[in-house]
PDB file of C-alpha atoms in Angstrom:
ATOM      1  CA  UNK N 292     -27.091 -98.316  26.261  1.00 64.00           C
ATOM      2  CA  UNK N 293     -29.928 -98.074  28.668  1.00 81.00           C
ATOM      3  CA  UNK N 294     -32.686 -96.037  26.706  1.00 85.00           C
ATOM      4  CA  UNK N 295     -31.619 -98.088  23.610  1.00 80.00           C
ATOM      5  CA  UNK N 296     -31.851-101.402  26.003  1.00 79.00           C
ATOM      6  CA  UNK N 297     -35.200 -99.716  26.758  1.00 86.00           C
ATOM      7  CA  UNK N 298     -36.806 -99.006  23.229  1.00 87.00           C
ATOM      8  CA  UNK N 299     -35.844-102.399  22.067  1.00 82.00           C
ATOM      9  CA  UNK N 300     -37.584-104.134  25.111  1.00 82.00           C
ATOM     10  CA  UNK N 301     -40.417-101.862  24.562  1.00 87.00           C
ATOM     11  CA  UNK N 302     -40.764-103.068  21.275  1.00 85.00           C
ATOM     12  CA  UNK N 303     -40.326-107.200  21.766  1.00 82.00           C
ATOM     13  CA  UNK N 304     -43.478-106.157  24.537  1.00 83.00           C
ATOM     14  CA  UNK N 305     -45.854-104.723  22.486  1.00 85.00           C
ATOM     15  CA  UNK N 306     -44.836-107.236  19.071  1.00 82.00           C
ATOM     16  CA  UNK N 307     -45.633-110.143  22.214  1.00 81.00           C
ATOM     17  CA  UNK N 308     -48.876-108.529  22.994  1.00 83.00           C
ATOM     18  CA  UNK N 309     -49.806-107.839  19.193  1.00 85.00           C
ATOM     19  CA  UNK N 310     -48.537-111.415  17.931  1.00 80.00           C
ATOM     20  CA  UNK N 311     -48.784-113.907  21.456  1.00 78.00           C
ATOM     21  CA  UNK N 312     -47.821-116.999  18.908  1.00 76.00           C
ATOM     22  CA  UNK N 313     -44.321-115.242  18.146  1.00 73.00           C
ATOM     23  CA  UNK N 314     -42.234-116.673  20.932  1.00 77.00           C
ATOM     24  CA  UNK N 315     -40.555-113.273  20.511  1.00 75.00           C
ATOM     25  CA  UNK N 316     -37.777-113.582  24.230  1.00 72.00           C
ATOM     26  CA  UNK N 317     -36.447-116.440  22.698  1.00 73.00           C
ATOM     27  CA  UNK N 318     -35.108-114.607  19.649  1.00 74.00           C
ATOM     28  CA  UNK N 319     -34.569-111.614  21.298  1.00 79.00           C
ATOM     29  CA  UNK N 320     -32.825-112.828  24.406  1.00 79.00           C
ATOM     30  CA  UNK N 321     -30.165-114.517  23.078  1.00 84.00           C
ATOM     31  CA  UNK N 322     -29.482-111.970  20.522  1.00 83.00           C
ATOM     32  CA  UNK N 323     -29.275-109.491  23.124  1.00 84.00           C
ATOM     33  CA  UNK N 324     -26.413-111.277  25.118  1.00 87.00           C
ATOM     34  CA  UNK N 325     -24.556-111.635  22.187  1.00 89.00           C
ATOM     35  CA  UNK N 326     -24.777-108.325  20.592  1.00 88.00           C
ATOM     36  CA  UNK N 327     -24.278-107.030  24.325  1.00 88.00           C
ATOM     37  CA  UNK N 328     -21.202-108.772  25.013  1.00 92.00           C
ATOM     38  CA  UNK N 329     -19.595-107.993  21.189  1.00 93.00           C
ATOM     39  CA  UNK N 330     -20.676-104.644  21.460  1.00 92.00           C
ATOM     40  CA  UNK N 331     -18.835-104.218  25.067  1.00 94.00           C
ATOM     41  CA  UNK N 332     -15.316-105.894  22.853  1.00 95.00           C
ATOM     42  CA  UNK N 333     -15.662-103.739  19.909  1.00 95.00           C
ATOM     43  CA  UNK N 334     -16.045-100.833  22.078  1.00 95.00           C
ATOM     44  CA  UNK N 335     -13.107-101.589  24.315  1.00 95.00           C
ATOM     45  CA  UNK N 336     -10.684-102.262  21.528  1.00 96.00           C
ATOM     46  CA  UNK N 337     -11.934 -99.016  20.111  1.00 96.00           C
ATOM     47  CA  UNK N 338     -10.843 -96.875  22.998  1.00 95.00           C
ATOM     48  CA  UNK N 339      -7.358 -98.577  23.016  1.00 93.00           C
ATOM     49  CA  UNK N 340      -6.959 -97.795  19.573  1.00 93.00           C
ATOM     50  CA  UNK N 341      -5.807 -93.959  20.407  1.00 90.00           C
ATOM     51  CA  UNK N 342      -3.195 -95.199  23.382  1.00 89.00           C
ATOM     52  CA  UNK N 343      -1.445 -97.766  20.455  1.00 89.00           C
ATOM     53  CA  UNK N 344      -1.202 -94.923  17.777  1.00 86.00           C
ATOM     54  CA  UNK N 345       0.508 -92.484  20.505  1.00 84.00           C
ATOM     55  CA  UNK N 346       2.807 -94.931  21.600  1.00 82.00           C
ATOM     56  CA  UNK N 347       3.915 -96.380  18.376  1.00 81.00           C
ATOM     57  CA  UNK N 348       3.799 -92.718  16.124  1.00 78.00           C
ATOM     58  CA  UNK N 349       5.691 -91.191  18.963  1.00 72.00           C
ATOM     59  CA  UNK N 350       4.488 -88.283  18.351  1.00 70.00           C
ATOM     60  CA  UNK N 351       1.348 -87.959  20.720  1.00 71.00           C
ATOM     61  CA  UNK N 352       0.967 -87.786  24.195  1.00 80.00           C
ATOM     62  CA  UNK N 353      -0.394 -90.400  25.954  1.00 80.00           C
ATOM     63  CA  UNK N 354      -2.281 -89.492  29.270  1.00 83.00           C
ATOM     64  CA  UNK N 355      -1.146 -92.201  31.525  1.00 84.00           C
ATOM     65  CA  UNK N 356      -4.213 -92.147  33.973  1.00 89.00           C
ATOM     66  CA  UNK N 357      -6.577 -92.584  30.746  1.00 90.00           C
ATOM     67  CA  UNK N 358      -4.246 -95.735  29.616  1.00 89.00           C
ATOM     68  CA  UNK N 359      -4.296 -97.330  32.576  1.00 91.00           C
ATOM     69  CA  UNK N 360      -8.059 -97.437  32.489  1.00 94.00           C
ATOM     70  CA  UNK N 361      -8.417 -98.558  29.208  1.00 94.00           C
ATOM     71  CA  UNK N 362      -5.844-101.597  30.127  1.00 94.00           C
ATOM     72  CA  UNK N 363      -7.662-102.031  33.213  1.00 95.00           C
ATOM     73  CA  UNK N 364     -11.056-102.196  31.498  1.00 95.00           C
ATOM     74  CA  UNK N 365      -9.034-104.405  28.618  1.00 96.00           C
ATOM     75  CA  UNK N 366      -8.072-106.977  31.954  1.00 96.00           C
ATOM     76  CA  UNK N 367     -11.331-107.043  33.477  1.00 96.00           C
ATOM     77  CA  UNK N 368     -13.118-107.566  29.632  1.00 96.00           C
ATOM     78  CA  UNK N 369     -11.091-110.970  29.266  1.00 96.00           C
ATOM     79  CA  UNK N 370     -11.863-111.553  32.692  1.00 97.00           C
ATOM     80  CA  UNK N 371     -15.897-110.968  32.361  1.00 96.00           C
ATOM     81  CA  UNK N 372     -15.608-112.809  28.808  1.00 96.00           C
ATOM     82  CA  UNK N 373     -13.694-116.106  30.686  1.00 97.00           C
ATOM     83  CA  UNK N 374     -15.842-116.585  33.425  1.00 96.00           C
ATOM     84  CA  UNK N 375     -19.245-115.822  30.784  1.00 96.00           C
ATOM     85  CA  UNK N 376     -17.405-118.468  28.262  1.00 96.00           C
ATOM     86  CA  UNK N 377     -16.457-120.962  31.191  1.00 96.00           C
ATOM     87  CA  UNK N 378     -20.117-120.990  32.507  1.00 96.00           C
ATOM     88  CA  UNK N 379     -21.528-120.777  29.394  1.00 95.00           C
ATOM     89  CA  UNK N 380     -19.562-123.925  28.109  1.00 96.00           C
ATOM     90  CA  UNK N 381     -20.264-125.361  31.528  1.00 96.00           C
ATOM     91  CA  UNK N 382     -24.013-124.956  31.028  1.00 93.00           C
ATOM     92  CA  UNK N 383     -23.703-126.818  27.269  1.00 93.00           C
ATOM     93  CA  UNK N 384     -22.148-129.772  28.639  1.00 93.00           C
ATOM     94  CA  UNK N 385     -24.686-129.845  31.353  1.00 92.00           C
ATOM     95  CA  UNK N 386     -27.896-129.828  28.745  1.00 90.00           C
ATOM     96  CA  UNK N 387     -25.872-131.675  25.676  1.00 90.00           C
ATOM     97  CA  UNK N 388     -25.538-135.183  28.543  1.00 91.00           C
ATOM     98  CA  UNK N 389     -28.854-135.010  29.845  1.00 88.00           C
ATOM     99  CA  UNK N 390     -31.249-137.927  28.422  1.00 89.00           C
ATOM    100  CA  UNK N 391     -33.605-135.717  27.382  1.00 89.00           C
ATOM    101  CA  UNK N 392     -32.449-132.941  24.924  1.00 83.00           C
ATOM    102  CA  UNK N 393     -33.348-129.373  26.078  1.00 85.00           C
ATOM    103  CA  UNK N 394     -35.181-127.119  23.530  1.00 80.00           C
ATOM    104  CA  UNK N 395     -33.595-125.504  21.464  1.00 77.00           C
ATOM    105  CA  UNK N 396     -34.219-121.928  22.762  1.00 77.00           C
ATOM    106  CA  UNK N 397     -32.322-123.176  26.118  1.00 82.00           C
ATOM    107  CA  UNK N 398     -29.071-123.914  23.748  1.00 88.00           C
ATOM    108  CA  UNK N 399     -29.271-120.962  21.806  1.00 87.00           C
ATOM    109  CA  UNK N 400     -29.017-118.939  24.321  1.00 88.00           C
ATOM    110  CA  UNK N 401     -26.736-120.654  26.144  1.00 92.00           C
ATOM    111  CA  UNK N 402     -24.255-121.039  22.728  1.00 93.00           C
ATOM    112  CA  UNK N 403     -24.821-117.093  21.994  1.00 92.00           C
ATOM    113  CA  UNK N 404     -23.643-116.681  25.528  1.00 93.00           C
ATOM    114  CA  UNK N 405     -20.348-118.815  25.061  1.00 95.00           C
ATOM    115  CA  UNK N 406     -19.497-116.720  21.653  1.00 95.00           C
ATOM    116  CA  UNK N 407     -20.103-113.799  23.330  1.00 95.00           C
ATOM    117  CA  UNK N 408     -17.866-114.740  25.790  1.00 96.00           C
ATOM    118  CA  UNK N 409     -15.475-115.769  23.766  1.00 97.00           C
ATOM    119  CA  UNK N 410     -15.483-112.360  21.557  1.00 97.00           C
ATOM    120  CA  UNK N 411     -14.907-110.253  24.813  1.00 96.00           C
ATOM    121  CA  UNK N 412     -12.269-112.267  25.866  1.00 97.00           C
ATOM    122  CA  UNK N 413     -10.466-111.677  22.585  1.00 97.00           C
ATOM    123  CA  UNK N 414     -11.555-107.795  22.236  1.00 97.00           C
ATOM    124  CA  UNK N 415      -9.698-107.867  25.912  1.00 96.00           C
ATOM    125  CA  UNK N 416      -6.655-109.128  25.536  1.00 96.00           C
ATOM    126  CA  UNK N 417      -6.798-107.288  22.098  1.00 96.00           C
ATOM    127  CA  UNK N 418      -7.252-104.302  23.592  1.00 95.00           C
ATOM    128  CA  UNK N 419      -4.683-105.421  26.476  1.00 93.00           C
ATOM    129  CA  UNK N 420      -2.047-105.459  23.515  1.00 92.00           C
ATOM    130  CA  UNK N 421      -2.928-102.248  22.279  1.00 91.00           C
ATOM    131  CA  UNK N 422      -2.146-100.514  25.803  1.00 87.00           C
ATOM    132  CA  UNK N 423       1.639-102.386  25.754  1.00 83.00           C
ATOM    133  CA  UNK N 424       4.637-100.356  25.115  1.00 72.00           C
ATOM    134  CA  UNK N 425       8.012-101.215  24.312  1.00 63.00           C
ATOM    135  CA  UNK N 426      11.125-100.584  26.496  1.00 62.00           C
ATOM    136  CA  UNK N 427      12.216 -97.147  26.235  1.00 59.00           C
ATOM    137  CA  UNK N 428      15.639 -95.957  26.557  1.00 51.00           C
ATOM    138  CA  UNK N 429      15.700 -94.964  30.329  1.00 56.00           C
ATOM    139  CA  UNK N 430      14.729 -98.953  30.911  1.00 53.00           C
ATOM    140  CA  UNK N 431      18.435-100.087  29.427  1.00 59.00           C
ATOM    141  CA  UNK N 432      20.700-100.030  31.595  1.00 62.00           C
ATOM    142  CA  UNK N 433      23.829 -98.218  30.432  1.00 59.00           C
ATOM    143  CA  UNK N 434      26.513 -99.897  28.264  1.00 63.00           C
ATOM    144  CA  UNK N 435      29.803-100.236  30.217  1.00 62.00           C
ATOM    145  CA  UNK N 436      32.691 -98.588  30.154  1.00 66.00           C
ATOM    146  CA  UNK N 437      35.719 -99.899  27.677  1.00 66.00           C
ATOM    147  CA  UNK N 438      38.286-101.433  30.093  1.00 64.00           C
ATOM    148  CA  UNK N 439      35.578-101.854  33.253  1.00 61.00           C
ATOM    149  CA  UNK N 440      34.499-105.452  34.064  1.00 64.00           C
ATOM    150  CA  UNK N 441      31.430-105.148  35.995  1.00 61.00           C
ATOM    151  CA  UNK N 442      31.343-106.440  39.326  1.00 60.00           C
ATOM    152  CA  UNK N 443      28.660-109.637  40.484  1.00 59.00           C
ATOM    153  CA  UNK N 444      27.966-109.096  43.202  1.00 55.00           C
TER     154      UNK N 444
END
């Protein structure tokens, strides 16, 4: 993430310095909230992919420390993309009732920052569901016995 965060910024420095017309961080910014925050959903989704195909083939094992930081990560994604979507929607509202219209840049990047938000919440709780498990056996509790009633106690 960081040296490709790095090359890319790199490059939208020099194209500003070769072409100083190009309003080039008003492309590039937005773009790079919403490809960050989509890119942070697809990812987390794909590392809860390997805990739902243990659990459901029963077959694998599932390392429980390793699932519980996927869910965790899955909790605090949805999280992240709620408070990003809140403020982002927030923000819209703000510049959509003013008297004067902002530019345009100032909405992209604000509406790129609300479907980002959006997409990491649902990559989160996505994710969340792919960490779930059913009840096994050992949670039932045992059928009882013919000719016992069972006490209420």
């Amino acid at each position: 993430f960081v040296l490709a965060a790095i090359i890319v910024n790199v490059g939208l420095g020099l194209l500003a310095r070769i072409a100083p017309q190009v309003q080039v961080y008003f492309v590039a910014v937005p773009g790079q909230i919403l490809i960050g925050l989509v890119l942070l959903a697809v990812i987390t989704v794909i590392l809860a992919l390997p805990i739902r195909r243990a659990t459901v083939s029963g077959t694998g094992r599932v390392d429980p420390f390793r699932a519980v930081r996927v869910a965790m990560l899955a909790k605090a994604s949805s999280l992240v993309g709620a408070g990003v979507a809140g403020v982002a929607l927030g923000l819209l509202a703000f510049l959509l009732t003013r008297p004067v219209l902002p530019s345009s840049d100032s909405i992209t990047a604000v509406v790129a920052s609300l479907v980002g938000g959006i997409a990491l919440v649902a990559g989160g709780l996505y994710a969340e569901h792919l960490c779930t498990i059913g009840p096994s056996d050992d949670d039932e509790p045992p059928p009882p016995e013919p000719g016992v009633t069972p006490s209420h106690h």
